[in-house]
Amino acid sequence: MGLKIRAIALALALAAPGAAQAGLEFCNQTGANASVAIGYKGSGGWVSEGWWNVDAGACKTVISRDLDLSHYYWRAESTDLSWSHANYMFCTTDEAFTIVGDEDCAARGYDREGFNELEMTGYTSFTMNLTNEGDGRTGNLNGGGRDPEENIVYPDENPAQYDSAASDVVIDPVGTHGEPYSITGILSHCDVLDNGIQCTILADGWIYVADSYSPTPLPMLEDLLNAGENRAIQISGDLMDYAGQQANVTIREYSFGNPDAYSVERGLMQGWWTSVDDASYELVIYGSMFEEYYSGNPDLAAFMFYQWGCDSAFDGQIAFQLVSWDGNEQRCASIEYVDDASMSIWVAGTMKPLRFRRAN
């Protein structure tokens, strides 16, 4: 990181909560350009993000949604000024970053630096003013800090293709975490796990999974979680690894598309169903996940890829091919009918349809 000359102590003028247009904003009231990073506790653990460049005399919004955490943390850097920071330690790097986790920074190739705390209880928006009034000395010292123009991406120079809080996040460069990819498919659903979020996207017979334990920024996954189930979507990112029919990926950009020809059936099939012919056989459909229960015991979940017909069967009918994580599921079924109360599906190669009534 280089030697940081403590030329000017930090003087903070904290504006009234309503002064910020939305979320968390930094205003640079010095005569030098600065760069800002933030830290916070997300559902997947501690997260640090940066850098946002804030020109002298300008303001930059780094979180554009209402603030929903009690504490945020920040760090500011400049070639001309150097601020004091507390011992709230986060991982950072000289380039644009989103880093999940605040431990083992050096082992993961990052620096470990101090951040200052912001107590935000009761605030939904806040403006932080950076000033150079600390000890009365002037700045313009050379060689001490990070060049705010070097190796830093302005968030608004390469905007992501979504309009959300995640648009403030600076994304890792293409190919950082694996082979670049781009797909068009269906966002099945997102799950809130013990310590994070996992989202599942279906495309071309593959199950794509992105979660907050990987380098996908948590705010982006939160946006996908809030978007709901079975959304037509185009995503791009890096393919990290795959096994069976599951590919583990990062998401760099996404955009939602228009509903496809199967959207009505997808919507009607959501929920818990009980077999008309065998009460011990139940079916749960959530997003595009198809999970069978026998006497209350779940079988391996599969995912529904909607299509017209099943190879040589059910020509002209809306059907779905089941695909499991391990790739062993091969069943295909047509949708005979579905409404708010009942449903009938016919698995190719069987003698009669499976009839269900809604249980929820």
Coordinates of C-alpha atoms in Angstrom, one line a residue:
M1 CA 0.0 0.0 0.0
G2 CA 3.0 2.3 0.4
L3 CA 3.8 4.9 3.2
K4 CA 0.9 7.1 4.2
I5 CA 1.9 10.5 5.4
R6 CA -0.4 11.7 8.2
A7 CA -0.5 15.2 6.8
I8 CA -4.0 16.2 7.8
A9 CA -6.1 14.9 10.6
L10 CA -9.7 14.1 9.8
A11 CA -12.5 16.6 10.6
L12 CA -15.9 15.2 10.0
A13 CA -19.0 17.4 9.4
L14 CA -21.9 15.0 9.6
A15 CA -24.9 16.3 7.8
A16 CA -28.4 15.8 9.0
P17 CA -29.9 12.5 8.0
G18 CA -32.3 14.1 5.5
A19 CA -29.5 15.9 3.7
A20 CA -28.6 12.8 1.6
Q21 CA -30.8 12.1 -1.4
A22 CA -30.8 8.4 -0.6
G23 CA -28.6 6.0 1.2
L24 CA -25.0 6.8 2.0
E25 CA -23.3 9.8 0.3
F26 CA -19.8 11.1 0.6
C27 CA -19.1 14.8 -0.1
N28 CA -15.5 15.9 -0.7
Q29 CA -15.0 19.4 0.8
T30 CA -11.3 19.3 0.4
G31 CA -9.3 20.7 -2.5
A32 CA -8.0 17.2 -3.5
N33 CA -9.5 14.2 -5.2
A34 CA -10.3 11.3 -2.9
S35 CA -11.3 7.6 -3.1
V36 CA -13.7 6.0 -0.7
A37 CA -14.3 2.4 0.4
I38 CA -17.0 1.0 2.7
G39 CA -17.6 -2.0 4.9
Y40 CA -20.7 -3.5 6.4
K41 CA -22.1 -6.8 7.8
G42 CA -24.1 -8.5 5.1
S43 CA -26.1 -11.7 5.3
G44 CA -23.1 -13.6 4.0
G45 CA -20.6 -12.1 6.5
W46 CA -18.5 -8.9 6.5
V47 CA -18.2 -7.2 3.1
S48 CA -15.8 -4.5 2.0
E49 CA -16.2 -2.6 -1.3
G50 CA -14.4 0.2 -3.2
W51 CA -13.3 2.4 -4.6
W52 CA -15.6 5.2 -5.4
N53 CA -13.8 8.3 -6.7
V54 CA -15.0 11.6 -5.3
D55 CA -13.6 14.7 -7.0
A56 CA -12.7 17.8 -5.0
G57 CA -15.9 19.7 -4.3
A58 CA -18.1 16.8 -5.5
C59 CA -20.4 14.2 -3.9
K60 CA -20.8 10.5 -4.6
T61 CA -23.6 8.2 -3.5
V62 CA -22.1 4.8 -2.6
I63 CA -25.3 3.2 -1.4
S64 CA -28.5 4.3 -3.2
R65 CA -31.1 2.4 -1.2
D66 CA -32.3 3.2 2.3
L67 CA -29.8 2.3 5.0
D68 CA -31.0 -0.8 6.9
L69 CA -27.9 -1.6 9.1
S70 CA -27.0 0.0 12.4
H71 CA -23.3 0.3 11.5
Y72 CA -21.3 1.1 8.4
Y73 CA -17.6 1.6 8.0
W74 CA -15.6 3.7 5.6
R75 CA -12.0 4.5 4.5
A76 CA -10.8 7.5 2.4
E77 CA -7.5 7.8 0.4
S78 CA -5.9 10.5 -1.6
T79 CA -2.4 11.3 -3.0
D80 CA -2.6 14.8 -1.5
L81 CA -4.2 14.1 1.9
S82 CA -4.1 11.3 4.4
W83 CA -6.8 10.6 7.0
S84 CA -6.6 8.8 10.3
H85 CA -8.6 5.6 10.5
A86 CA -9.7 3.5 13.4
N87 CA -9.0 -0.2 14.0
Y88 CA -12.1 -1.7 12.4
M89 CA -10.1 -3.9 10.0
F90 CA -11.3 -4.9 6.5
C91 CA -9.7 -6.4 3.5
T92 CA -8.8 -4.1 0.6
T93 CA -6.9 -3.9 -2.6
D94 CA -5.5 -1.2 -4.8
E95 CA -7.9 -2.1 -7.6
A96 CA -11.7 -2.0 -7.6
F97 CA -13.0 -4.7 -5.3
T98 CA -15.9 -6.4 -3.6
I99 CA -14.5 -8.7 -0.9
V100 CA -16.5 -11.0 1.3
G101 CA -14.9 -11.8 4.6
D102 CA -12.6 -9.7 6.8
E103 CA -10.1 -12.4 7.8
D104 CA -7.0 -14.0 6.2
C105 CA -6.7 -10.9 4.0
A106 CA -3.0 -11.4 3.2
A107 CA -3.4 -15.1 2.5
R108 CA -6.1 -14.2 0.0
G109 CA -3.9 -11.6 -1.7
Y110 CA -5.4 -8.5 -0.1
D111 CA -4.3 -5.8 2.2
R112 CA -5.8 -5.3 5.7
E113 CA -6.6 -1.7 6.6
G114 CA -8.4 0.2 9.2
F115 CA -11.9 1.8 8.7
N116 CA -13.9 4.3 10.6
E117 CA -17.3 3.5 12.1
L118 CA -20.6 5.2 11.3
E119 CA -23.4 4.7 13.9
M120 CA -26.5 4.7 11.7
T121 CA -29.3 3.6 14.0
G122 CA -32.5 5.4 13.1
Y123 CA -31.0 6.8 9.8
T124 CA -32.2 5.8 6.4
S125 CA -30.0 8.3 4.6
F126 CA -26.7 10.0 5.5
T127 CA -24.2 12.4 4.1
M128 CA -20.5 12.2 5.2
N129 CA -18.5 15.3 4.5
L130 CA -14.7 14.9 4.1
T131 CA -12.8 18.0 5.3
N132 CA -9.2 19.0 5.9
E133 CA -9.7 21.2 8.9
G134 CA -8.1 18.9 11.4
D135 CA -4.8 20.5 12.6
G136 CA -4.9 23.6 10.5
R137 CA -2.1 22.6 8.2
T138 CA -2.5 22.7 4.4
G139 CA -2.2 19.7 2.1
N140 CA -0.6 19.3 -1.2
L141 CA 2.0 16.7 0.0
N142 CA 3.2 14.3 -2.5
G143 CA 3.9 10.6 -2.4
G144 CA 1.8 9.5 0.5
G145 CA -1.4 7.9 -0.5
R146 CA -3.2 6.1 -3.3
D147 CA -3.6 7.9 -6.6
P148 CA -7.4 8.1 -7.0
E149 CA -7.0 7.9 -10.8
E150 CA -4.9 4.8 -10.9
N151 CA -6.3 1.3 -11.3
I152 CA -9.7 2.4 -10.1
V153 CA -13.0 2.1 -12.0
Y154 CA -15.6 4.8 -11.6
P155 CA -18.9 3.0 -10.9
D156 CA -20.8 5.1 -13.4
E157 CA -18.3 4.6 -16.3
N158 CA -19.3 1.0 -16.9
P159 CA -22.9 0.8 -15.6
A160 CA -24.4 -2.6 -15.0
Q161 CA -27.5 -3.5 -16.9
Y162 CA -29.9 -3.3 -14.0
D163 CA -31.4 -0.5 -12.0
S164 CA -31.0 -1.4 -8.3
A165 CA -28.9 -0.8 -5.2
A166 CA -26.4 -3.2 -6.7
S167 CA -25.6 -0.7 -9.5
D168 CA -23.4 1.0 -6.9
V169 CA -21.1 -2.0 -6.6
V170 CA -17.8 -2.1 -8.5
I171 CA -17.4 -5.6 -10.1
D172 CA -14.2 -7.6 -10.6
P173 CA -12.8 -7.5 -14.1
V174 CA -14.0 -10.1 -16.7
G175 CA -12.2 -13.5 -16.3
T176 CA -11.0 -12.8 -12.7
H177 CA -12.7 -16.0 -11.3
G178 CA -12.9 -18.3 -14.3
E179 CA -14.0 -18.5 -17.9
P180 CA -16.4 -15.7 -18.9
Y181 CA -19.9 -16.7 -19.9
S182 CA -23.2 -15.1 -20.9
I183 CA -26.6 -16.9 -20.8
T184 CA -30.3 -16.3 -21.3
G185 CA -32.6 -18.3 -19.1
I186 CA -34.9 -18.3 -16.1
L187 CA -34.2 -17.1 -12.6
S188 CA -35.8 -20.0 -10.7
H189 CA -35.5 -18.6 -7.2
C190 CA -33.1 -17.4 -4.5
D191 CA -32.7 -19.1 -1.1
V192 CA -31.8 -17.3 2.1
L193 CA -29.3 -19.7 3.8
D194 CA -27.8 -19.6 7.3
N195 CA -25.2 -17.1 6.4
G196 CA -25.9 -16.0 2.9
I197 CA -28.0 -16.0 -0.3
Q198 CA -28.0 -18.6 -3.1
C199 CA -29.7 -17.9 -6.5
T200 CA -30.5 -20.6 -9.1
I201 CA -30.8 -19.8 -12.8
L202 CA -31.8 -22.4 -15.5
A203 CA -30.6 -22.3 -19.1
D204 CA -30.0 -24.8 -21.8
G205 CA -30.4 -27.8 -19.5
W206 CA -27.9 -26.5 -17.0
I207 CA -28.4 -25.3 -13.4
Y208 CA -26.4 -22.2 -12.7
V209 CA -25.8 -21.3 -9.1
A210 CA -24.4 -18.1 -7.7
D211 CA -24.1 -17.4 -4.0
S212 CA -22.7 -14.9 -1.5
Y213 CA -19.9 -17.2 -0.5
S214 CA -18.5 -16.6 -4.0
P215 CA -17.3 -13.3 -5.4
T216 CA -20.8 -12.3 -6.6
P217 CA -21.6 -9.0 -4.7
L218 CA -24.1 -9.5 -2.0
P219 CA -26.2 -6.5 -3.0
M220 CA -26.7 -8.0 -6.4
L221 CA -28.0 -11.3 -4.9
E222 CA -30.3 -9.3 -2.6
D223 CA -31.8 -7.6 -5.6
L224 CA -32.3 -11.0 -7.3
L225 CA -33.9 -12.3 -4.1
N226 CA -36.3 -9.4 -4.1
A227 CA -37.1 -9.9 -7.8
G228 CA -39.2 -13.0 -7.1
E229 CA -39.4 -16.4 -8.8
N230 CA -39.3 -17.5 -12.5
R231 CA -38.1 -14.3 -14.0
A232 CA -36.7 -14.3 -17.6
I233 CA -33.1 -13.1 -17.2
Q234 CA -29.8 -12.6 -19.0
I235 CA -26.7 -12.9 -16.9
S236 CA -23.0 -12.8 -17.5
G237 CA -20.0 -13.4 -15.2
D238 CA -17.3 -16.0 -14.7
L239 CA -17.7 -19.8 -14.7
M240 CA -15.8 -21.1 -11.7
D241 CA -16.4 -24.8 -11.9
Y242 CA -19.1 -27.4 -12.7
A243 CA -20.1 -31.0 -11.9
G244 CA -23.0 -33.0 -13.1
Q245 CA -25.5 -30.5 -14.4
Q246 CA -24.6 -27.7 -12.0
A247 CA -22.3 -24.8 -12.8
N248 CA -21.0 -22.6 -10.0
V249 CA -20.7 -19.1 -11.3
T250 CA -20.3 -15.4 -10.4
I251 CA -22.7 -12.8 -11.7
R252 CA -21.3 -9.6 -13.1
E253 CA -24.3 -8.2 -14.9
Y254 CA -27.9 -9.1 -15.4
S255 CA -31.0 -7.8 -17.0
F256 CA -34.6 -9.0 -16.9
G257 CA -36.5 -10.0 -20.1
N258 CA -40.1 -10.3 -21.1
P259 CA -42.2 -13.3 -19.9
D260 CA -41.9 -16.4 -22.2
A261 CA -44.7 -18.7 -23.5
Y262 CA -44.7 -20.8 -20.3
S263 CA -45.1 -18.0 -17.7
V264 CA -48.8 -18.6 -17.0
E265 CA -48.2 -22.3 -16.3
R266 CA -45.1 -21.6 -14.2
G267 CA -47.2 -19.3 -12.0
L268 CA -50.2 -21.6 -11.6
M269 CA -48.0 -24.6 -10.7
Q270 CA -46.4 -22.8 -7.7
G271 CA -47.2 -24.3 -4.3
W272 CA -47.8 -27.6 -2.4
W273 CA -49.8 -30.3 -4.1
T274 CA -51.2 -33.6 -2.9
S275 CA -51.9 -36.6 -5.1
V276 CA -55.6 -37.3 -5.7
D277 CA -54.9 -41.1 -6.0
D278 CA -52.3 -41.5 -3.2
A279 CA -52.4 -39.0 -0.3
S280 CA -48.8 -40.1 0.8
Y281 CA -47.4 -38.6 -2.4
E282 CA -47.0 -34.9 -2.4
L283 CA -45.3 -32.3 -4.6
V284 CA -43.7 -28.9 -3.9
I285 CA -43.0 -26.5 -6.8
Y286 CA -41.0 -23.4 -5.8
G287 CA -39.8 -21.3 -8.7
S288 CA -38.7 -24.0 -11.1
M289 CA -37.7 -26.5 -8.4
F290 CA -39.7 -29.7 -8.4
E291 CA -39.5 -31.6 -5.1
E292 CA -41.4 -34.9 -4.4
Y293 CA -42.4 -36.2 -1.0
Y294 CA -43.3 -39.8 -0.1
S295 CA -44.9 -40.2 3.3
G296 CA -43.3 -36.9 4.3
N297 CA -39.8 -37.8 3.2
P298 CA -38.3 -35.6 0.4
D299 CA -36.7 -37.1 -2.7
L300 CA -33.9 -35.5 -4.6
A301 CA -35.0 -32.2 -6.0
A302 CA -35.0 -31.6 -9.7
F303 CA -35.6 -28.5 -11.9
M304 CA -38.2 -27.9 -14.6
F305 CA -37.1 -26.9 -18.0
Y306 CA -40.3 -25.9 -19.9
Q307 CA -40.6 -26.9 -23.6
W308 CA -43.1 -28.0 -26.2
G309 CA -43.6 -31.8 -26.0
C310 CA -41.3 -34.6 -24.8
D311 CA -39.2 -35.9 -27.7
S312 CA -41.7 -38.1 -29.6
A313 CA -44.5 -37.7 -27.0
F314 CA -47.0 -34.9 -26.3
D315 CA -46.5 -33.0 -29.5
G316 CA -47.9 -29.5 -29.3
Q317 CA -48.4 -29.6 -25.6
I318 CA -46.6 -27.6 -22.9
A319 CA -44.3 -29.9 -21.1
F320 CA -41.2 -29.8 -18.8
Q321 CA -38.0 -31.8 -18.7
L322 CA -36.7 -32.6 -15.2
V323 CA -33.0 -32.1 -14.6
S324 CA -31.3 -32.9 -11.3
W325 CA -28.0 -31.6 -9.9
D326 CA -26.3 -34.9 -10.6
G327 CA -27.7 -35.2 -14.1
N328 CA -29.4 -38.6 -13.4
E329 CA -33.0 -37.4 -13.6
Q330 CA -34.5 -38.1 -17.1
R331 CA -38.3 -37.7 -16.8
C332 CA -40.3 -35.5 -19.0
A333 CA -44.0 -34.6 -18.4
S334 CA -46.7 -32.8 -20.2
I335 CA -49.1 -30.4 -18.4
E336 CA -52.6 -31.7 -19.0
Y337 CA -54.2 -28.9 -17.1
V338 CA -53.5 -26.6 -14.1
D339 CA -55.6 -24.1 -12.3
D340 CA -55.8 -22.5 -8.9
A341 CA -57.1 -25.7 -7.3
S342 CA -56.0 -28.7 -9.3
M343 CA -53.3 -30.0 -11.7
S344 CA -52.7 -33.0 -13.9
I345 CA -49.3 -33.9 -15.4
W346 CA -48.5 -36.9 -17.6
V347 CA -45.0 -38.4 -17.4
A348 CA -43.8 -39.7 -20.7
G349 CA -43.7 -43.5 -20.8
T350 CA -46.4 -44.0 -18.1
M351 CA -49.9 -45.4 -18.4
K352 CA -51.9 -42.5 -16.9
P353 CA -51.6 -38.9 -15.7
L354 CA -50.8 -37.8 -12.2
R355 CA -53.6 -35.8 -10.7
F356 CA -53.1 -33.4 -7.8
R357 CA -55.2 -31.0 -5.7
R358 CA -53.7 -27.9 -4.1
A359 CA -52.7 -28.4 -0.5
N360 CA -51.9 -24.7 0.4

